[in-house]
């Protein structure tokens, strides 16, 4: 079982999201008051491609263990600073299969849709950080480590300290891909 360590949202298009005491997830929409809330895509590059695409990036989750690793490499990153809504600890987010259901606290439920595809804004935040969150695997494949994306199945309030319960989908499991 994992735990929520921080929650963040921003009503404006900025790279970082201020940490909050709580956030409210809205079924089918995302984080109440967040710029990426909605049924259809809100990320600027995706809106430019096709504004009618479904929003598979309603809630962005990032594991605090990545922040620990980045800090050790000289990149002090705090919750919300690279755009996530929910910071977690104790769950291998990147190892979850597509379709995993996460129960966040007493009420909220999200379904994992895929990997965040980090952009150049990460290097604008801290030069060299993009190479730390995107790299090459042993077979030369691209490895994305900047968190996962999800959609809200059941709304509810999420706070730091809330437990996270993982419900894996039926097998065969599909690995996460960028969304």
PDB file of N, CA and C in Angstrom, residues 100-155:
ATOM      1  N   UNK A 100      -4.743  -0.064 -14.477  1.00  0.00           N
ATOM      2  CA  UNK A 100      -4.703  -0.213 -13.020  1.00  0.00           C
ATOM      3  C   UNK A 100      -5.624   0.824 -12.395  1.00  0.00           C
ATOM      4  N   UNK A 101      -6.345   0.423 -11.371  1.00  0.00           N
ATOM      5  CA  UNK A 101      -7.222   1.328 -10.644  1.00  0.00           C
ATOM      6  C   UNK A 101      -6.553   1.661  -9.308  1.00  0.00           C
ATOM      7  N   UNK A 102      -6.485   2.966  -9.018  1.00  0.00           N
ATOM      8  CA  UNK A 102      -5.905   3.426  -7.758  1.00  0.00           C
ATOM      9  C   UNK A 102      -6.996   4.059  -6.906  1.00  0.00           C
ATOM     10  N   UNK A 103      -7.151   3.543  -5.697  1.00  0.00           N
ATOM     11  CA  UNK A 103      -8.100   4.100  -4.733  1.00  0.00           C
ATOM     12  C   UNK A 103      -7.309   5.080  -3.871  1.00  0.00           C
ATOM     13  N   UNK A 104      -7.681   6.354  -3.937  1.00  0.00           N
ATOM     14  CA  UNK A 104      -6.957   7.423  -3.259  1.00  0.00           C
ATOM     15  C   UNK A 104      -7.778   7.918  -2.075  1.00  0.00           C
ATOM     16  N   UNK A 105      -7.341   7.571  -0.863  1.00  0.00           N
ATOM     17  CA  UNK A 105      -8.097   7.973   0.311  1.00  0.00           C
ATOM     18  C   UNK A 105      -9.419   7.231   0.389  1.00  0.00           C
ATOM     19  N   UNK A 106     -10.381   7.790   1.111  1.00  0.00           N
ATOM     20  CA  UNK A 106     -11.631   7.070   1.346  1.00  0.00           C
ATOM     21  C   UNK A 106     -12.580   6.993   0.154  1.00  0.00           C
ATOM     22  N   UNK A 107     -12.471   7.903  -0.824  1.00  0.00           N
ATOM     23  CA  UNK A 107     -13.492   7.967  -1.861  1.00  0.00           C
ATOM     24  C   UNK A 107     -12.983   7.960  -3.295  1.00  0.00           C
ATOM     25  N   UNK A 108     -11.938   8.717  -3.604  1.00  0.00           N
ATOM     26  CA  UNK A 108     -11.520   8.947  -4.988  1.00  0.00           C
ATOM     27  C   UNK A 108     -10.916   7.696  -5.627  1.00  0.00           C
ATOM     28  N   UNK A 109     -11.209   7.520  -6.921  1.00  0.00           N
ATOM     29  CA  UNK A 109     -10.691   6.385  -7.675  1.00  0.00           C
ATOM     30  C   UNK A 109     -10.281   6.883  -9.059  1.00  0.00           C
ATOM     31  N   UNK A 110      -9.044   6.537  -9.469  1.00  0.00           N
ATOM     32  CA  UNK A 110      -8.560   6.889 -10.804  1.00  0.00           C
ATOM     33  C   UNK A 110      -8.119   5.623 -11.525  1.00  0.00           C
ATOM     34  N   UNK A 111      -8.142   5.691 -12.864  1.00  0.00           N
ATOM     35  CA  UNK A 111      -7.650   4.594 -13.690  1.00  0.00           C
ATOM     36  C   UNK A 111      -6.422   5.071 -14.447  1.00  0.00           C
ATOM     37  N   UNK A 112      -5.352   4.311 -14.371  1.00  0.00           N
ATOM     38  CA  UNK A 112      -4.084   4.655 -15.012  1.00  0.00           C
ATOM     39  C   UNK A 112      -4.217   4.482 -16.529  1.00  0.00           C
ATOM     40  N   UNK A 113      -3.878   5.550 -17.273  1.00  0.00           N
ATOM     41  CA  UNK A 113      -3.997   5.525 -18.730  1.00  0.00           C
ATOM     42  C   UNK A 113      -2.655   5.393 -19.440  1.00  0.00           C
ATOM     43  N   UNK A 114      -1.568   5.831 -18.795  1.00  0.00           N
ATOM     44  CA  UNK A 114      -0.266   5.731 -19.440  1.00  0.00           C
ATOM     45  C   UNK A 114       0.779   6.608 -18.796  1.00  0.00           C
ATOM     46  N   UNK A 115       1.895   6.723 -19.499  1.00  0.00           N
ATOM     47  CA  UNK A 115       3.049   7.483 -19.018  1.00  0.00           C
ATOM     48  C   UNK A 115       2.974   8.941 -19.448  1.00  0.00           C
ATOM     49  N   UNK A 116       3.463   9.805 -18.587  1.00  0.00           N
ATOM     50  CA  UNK A 116       3.635  11.202 -18.982  1.00  0.00           C
ATOM     51  C   UNK A 116       4.761  11.250 -19.995  1.00  0.00           C
ATOM     52  N   UNK A 117       4.570  12.031 -21.025  1.00  0.00           N
ATOM     53  CA  UNK A 117       5.619  12.258 -22.011  1.00  0.00           C
ATOM     54  C   UNK A 117       6.248  13.608 -21.693  1.00  0.00           C
ATOM     55  N   UNK A 118       7.381  13.621 -20.976  1.00  0.00           N
ATOM     56  CA  UNK A 118       7.952  14.894 -20.548  1.00  0.00           C
ATOM     57  C   UNK A 118       8.411  15.745 -21.727  1.00  0.00           C
ATOM     58  N   UNK A 119       8.332  17.058 -21.545  1.00  0.00           N
ATOM     59  CA  UNK A 119       8.670  17.983 -22.618  1.00  0.00           C
ATOM     60  C   UNK A 119       9.870  18.849 -22.229  1.00  0.00           C
ATOM     61  N   UNK A 120      10.268  19.698 -23.150  1.00  0.00           N
ATOM     62  CA  UNK A 120      11.431  20.560 -22.952  1.00  0.00           C
ATOM     63  C   UNK A 120      11.274  21.537 -21.797  1.00  0.00           C
ATOM     64  N   UNK A 121      10.047  21.782 -21.357  1.00  0.00           N
ATOM     65  CA  UNK A 121       9.847  22.690 -20.221  1.00  0.00           C
ATOM     66  C   UNK A 121      10.584  22.196 -18.979  1.00  0.00           C
ATOM     67  N   UNK A 122      10.810  20.893 -18.903  1.00  0.00           N
ATOM     68  CA  UNK A 122      11.542  20.351 -17.752  1.00  0.00           C
ATOM     69  C   UNK A 122      12.963  20.908 -17.718  1.00  0.00           C
ATOM     70  N   UNK A 123      13.603  21.034 -18.877  1.00  0.00           N
ATOM     71  CA  UNK A 123      14.946  21.625 -18.922  1.00  0.00           C
ATOM     72  C   UNK A 123      14.908  23.123 -18.642  1.00  0.00           C
ATOM     73  N   UNK A 124      13.823  23.795 -19.004  1.00  0.00           N
ATOM     74  CA  UNK A 124      13.687  25.215 -18.681  1.00  0.00           C
ATOM     75  C   UNK A 124      13.568  25.393 -17.166  1.00  0.00           C
ATOM     76  N   UNK A 125      12.941  24.424 -16.502  1.00  0.00           N
ATOM     77  CA  UNK A 125      12.824  24.458 -15.044  1.00  0.00           C
ATOM     78  C   UNK A 125      14.190  24.249 -14.400  1.00  0.00           C
ATOM     79  N   UNK A 126      14.944  23.256 -14.896  1.00  0.00           N
ATOM     80  CA  UNK A 126      16.279  22.960 -14.370  1.00  0.00           C
ATOM     81  C   UNK A 126      17.092  22.290 -15.476  1.00  0.00           C
ATOM     82  N   UNK A 127      18.096  23.004 -15.977  1.00  0.00           N
ATOM     83  CA  UNK A 127      18.892  22.526 -17.108  1.00  0.00           C
ATOM     84  C   UNK A 127      19.478  21.138 -16.816  1.00  0.00           C
ATOM     85  N   UNK A 128      19.245  20.216 -17.741  1.00  0.00           N
ATOM     86  CA  UNK A 128      19.755  18.854 -17.607  1.00  0.00           C
ATOM     87  C   UNK A 128      18.772  17.881 -16.985  1.00  0.00           C
ATOM     88  N   UNK A 129      17.662  18.402 -16.441  1.00  0.00           N
ATOM     89  CA  UNK A 129      16.693  17.540 -15.768  1.00  0.00           C
ATOM     90  C   UNK A 129      15.974  16.597 -16.734  1.00  0.00           C
ATOM     91  N   UNK A 130      15.742  17.044 -17.967  1.00  0.00           N
ATOM     92  CA  UNK A 130      15.042  16.195 -18.931  1.00  0.00           C
ATOM     93  C   UNK A 130      15.784  14.872 -19.152  1.00  0.00           C
ATOM     94  N   UNK A 131      17.120  14.925 -19.214  1.00  0.00           N
ATOM     95  CA  UNK A 131      17.909  13.699 -19.401  1.00  0.00           C
ATOM     96  C   UNK A 131      17.775  12.745 -18.218  1.00  0.00           C
ATOM     97  N   UNK A 132      17.432  13.282 -17.072  1.00  0.00           N
ATOM     98  CA  UNK A 132      17.276  12.442 -15.878  1.00  0.00           C
ATOM     99  C   UNK A 132      15.912  11.750 -15.839  1.00  0.00           C
ATOM    100  N   UNK A 133      14.919  12.324 -16.516  1.00  0.00           N
ATOM    101  CA  UNK A 133      13.584  11.726 -16.468  1.00  0.00           C
ATOM    102  C   UNK A 133      13.195  11.028 -17.777  1.00  0.00           C
ATOM    103  N   UNK A 134      14.028  11.166 -18.796  1.00  0.00           N
ATOM    104  CA  UNK A 134      13.853  10.438 -20.059  1.00  0.00           C
ATOM    105  C   UNK A 134      15.221   9.909 -20.457  1.00  0.00           C
ATOM    106  N   UNK A 135      15.293   8.633 -20.723  1.00  0.00           N
ATOM    107  CA  UNK A 135      16.572   8.047 -21.108  1.00  0.00           C
ATOM    108  C   UNK A 135      16.371   6.871 -22.035  1.00  0.00           C
ATOM    109  N   UNK A 136      17.435   6.124 -22.212  1.00  0.00           N
ATOM    110  CA  UNK A 136      17.396   4.928 -23.066  1.00  0.00           C
ATOM    111  C   UNK A 136      17.542   3.692 -22.185  1.00  0.00           C
ATOM    112  N   UNK A 137      16.736   2.687 -22.514  1.00  0.00           N
ATOM    113  CA  UNK A 137      16.818   1.408 -21.817  1.00  0.00           C
ATOM    114  C   UNK A 137      17.917   0.557 -22.410  1.00  0.00           C
ATOM    115  N   UNK A 138      18.132  -0.654 -21.887  1.00  0.00           N
ATOM    116  CA  UNK A 138      19.206  -1.529 -22.350  1.00  0.00           C
ATOM    117  C   UNK A 138      19.095  -1.901 -23.829  1.00  0.00           C
ATOM    118  N   UNK A 139      17.883  -1.908 -24.353  1.00  0.00           N
ATOM    119  CA  UNK A 139      17.694  -2.251 -25.771  1.00  0.00           C
ATOM    120  C   UNK A 139      17.547  -1.009 -26.649  1.00  0.00           C
ATOM    121  N   UNK A 140      17.862   0.168 -26.081  1.00  0.00           N
ATOM    122  CA  UNK A 140      17.783   1.407 -26.841  1.00  0.00           C
ATOM    123  C   UNK A 140      16.401   2.031 -26.867  1.00  0.00           C
ATOM    124  N   UNK A 141      15.425   1.403 -26.182  1.00  0.00           N
ATOM    125  CA  UNK A 141      14.075   1.952 -26.151  1.00  0.00           C
ATOM    126  C   UNK A 141      14.024   3.179 -25.237  1.00  0.00           C
ATOM    127  N   UNK A 142      13.108   4.096 -25.540  1.00  0.00           N
ATOM    128  CA  UNK A 142      12.929   5.298 -24.742  1.00  0.00           C
ATOM    129  C   UNK A 142      12.280   4.940 -23.411  1.00  0.00           C
ATOM    130  N   UNK A 143      12.835   5.422 -22.314  1.00  0.00           N
ATOM    131  CA  UNK A 143      12.306   5.156 -20.981  1.00  0.00           C
ATOM    132  C   UNK A 143      11.863   6.490 -20.379  1.00  0.00           C
ATOM    133  N   UNK A 144      10.560   6.589 -20.111  1.00  0.00           N
ATOM    134  CA  UNK A 144       9.981   7.798 -19.518  1.00  0.00           C
ATOM    135  C   UNK A 144       9.774   7.550 -18.030  1.00  0.00           C
ATOM    136  N   UNK A 145      10.284   8.472 -17.200  1.00  0.00           N
ATOM    137  CA  UNK A 145      10.200   8.282 -15.750  1.00  0.00           C
ATOM    138  C   UNK A 145       9.504   9.442 -15.037  1.00  0.00           C
ATOM    139  N   UNK A 146       8.806  10.307 -15.792  1.00  0.00           N
ATOM    140  CA  UNK A 146       8.217  11.520 -15.215  1.00  0.00           C
ATOM    141  C   UNK A 146       6.772  11.324 -14.768  1.00  0.00           C
ATOM    142  N   UNK A 147       6.449  10.142 -14.287  1.00  0.00           N
ATOM    143  CA  UNK A 147       5.133   9.919 -13.717  1.00  0.00           C
ATOM    144  C   UNK A 147       4.145   9.297 -14.683  1.00  0.00           C
ATOM    145  N   UNK A 148       2.935   9.121 -14.172  1.00  0.00           N
ATOM    146  CA  UNK A 148       1.870   8.473 -14.936  1.00  0.00           C
ATOM    147  C   UNK A 148       0.650   9.386 -14.997  1.00  0.00           C
ATOM    148  N   UNK A 149      -0.211   9.088 -15.956  1.00  0.00           N
ATOM    149  CA  UNK A 149      -1.432   9.856 -16.140  1.00  0.00           C
ATOM    150  C   UNK A 149      -2.628   8.956 -15.849  1.00  0.00           C
ATOM    151  N   UNK A 150      -3.751   9.596 -15.506  1.00  0.00           N
ATOM    152  CA  UNK A 150      -4.948   8.829 -15.170  1.00  0.00           C
ATOM    153  C   UNK A 150      -6.202   9.640 -15.444  1.00  0.00           C
ATOM    154  N   UNK A 151      -7.329   8.936 -15.427  1.00  0.00           N
ATOM    155  CA  UNK A 151      -8.645   9.566 -15.516  1.00  0.00           C
ATOM    156  C   UNK A 151      -9.399   9.250 -14.228  1.00  0.00           C
ATOM    157  N   UNK A 152     -10.329  10.137 -13.872  1.00  0.00           N
ATOM    158  CA  UNK A 152     -11.073   9.981 -12.631  1.00  0.00           C
ATOM    159  C   UNK A 152     -12.326   9.148 -12.870  1.00  0.00           C
ATOM    160  N   UNK A 153     -12.412   8.025 -12.158  1.00  0.00           N
ATOM    161  CA  UNK A 153     -13.595   7.164 -12.217  1.00  0.00           C
ATOM    162  C   UNK A 153     -14.626   7.574 -11.165  1.00  0.00           C
ATOM    163  N   UNK A 154     -14.148   7.854  -9.954  1.00  0.00           N
ATOM    164  CA  UNK A 154     -15.010   8.251  -8.845  1.00  0.00           C
ATOM    165  C   UNK A 154     -14.378   9.463  -8.184  1.00  0.00           C
ATOM    166  N   UNK A 155     -15.159  10.511  -8.019  1.00  0.00           N
ATOM    167  CA  UNK A 155     -14.643  11.735  -7.421  1.00  0.00           C
ATOM    168  C   UNK A 155     -14.463  11.620  -5.922  1.00  0.00           C
TER     169      UNK A 155
END
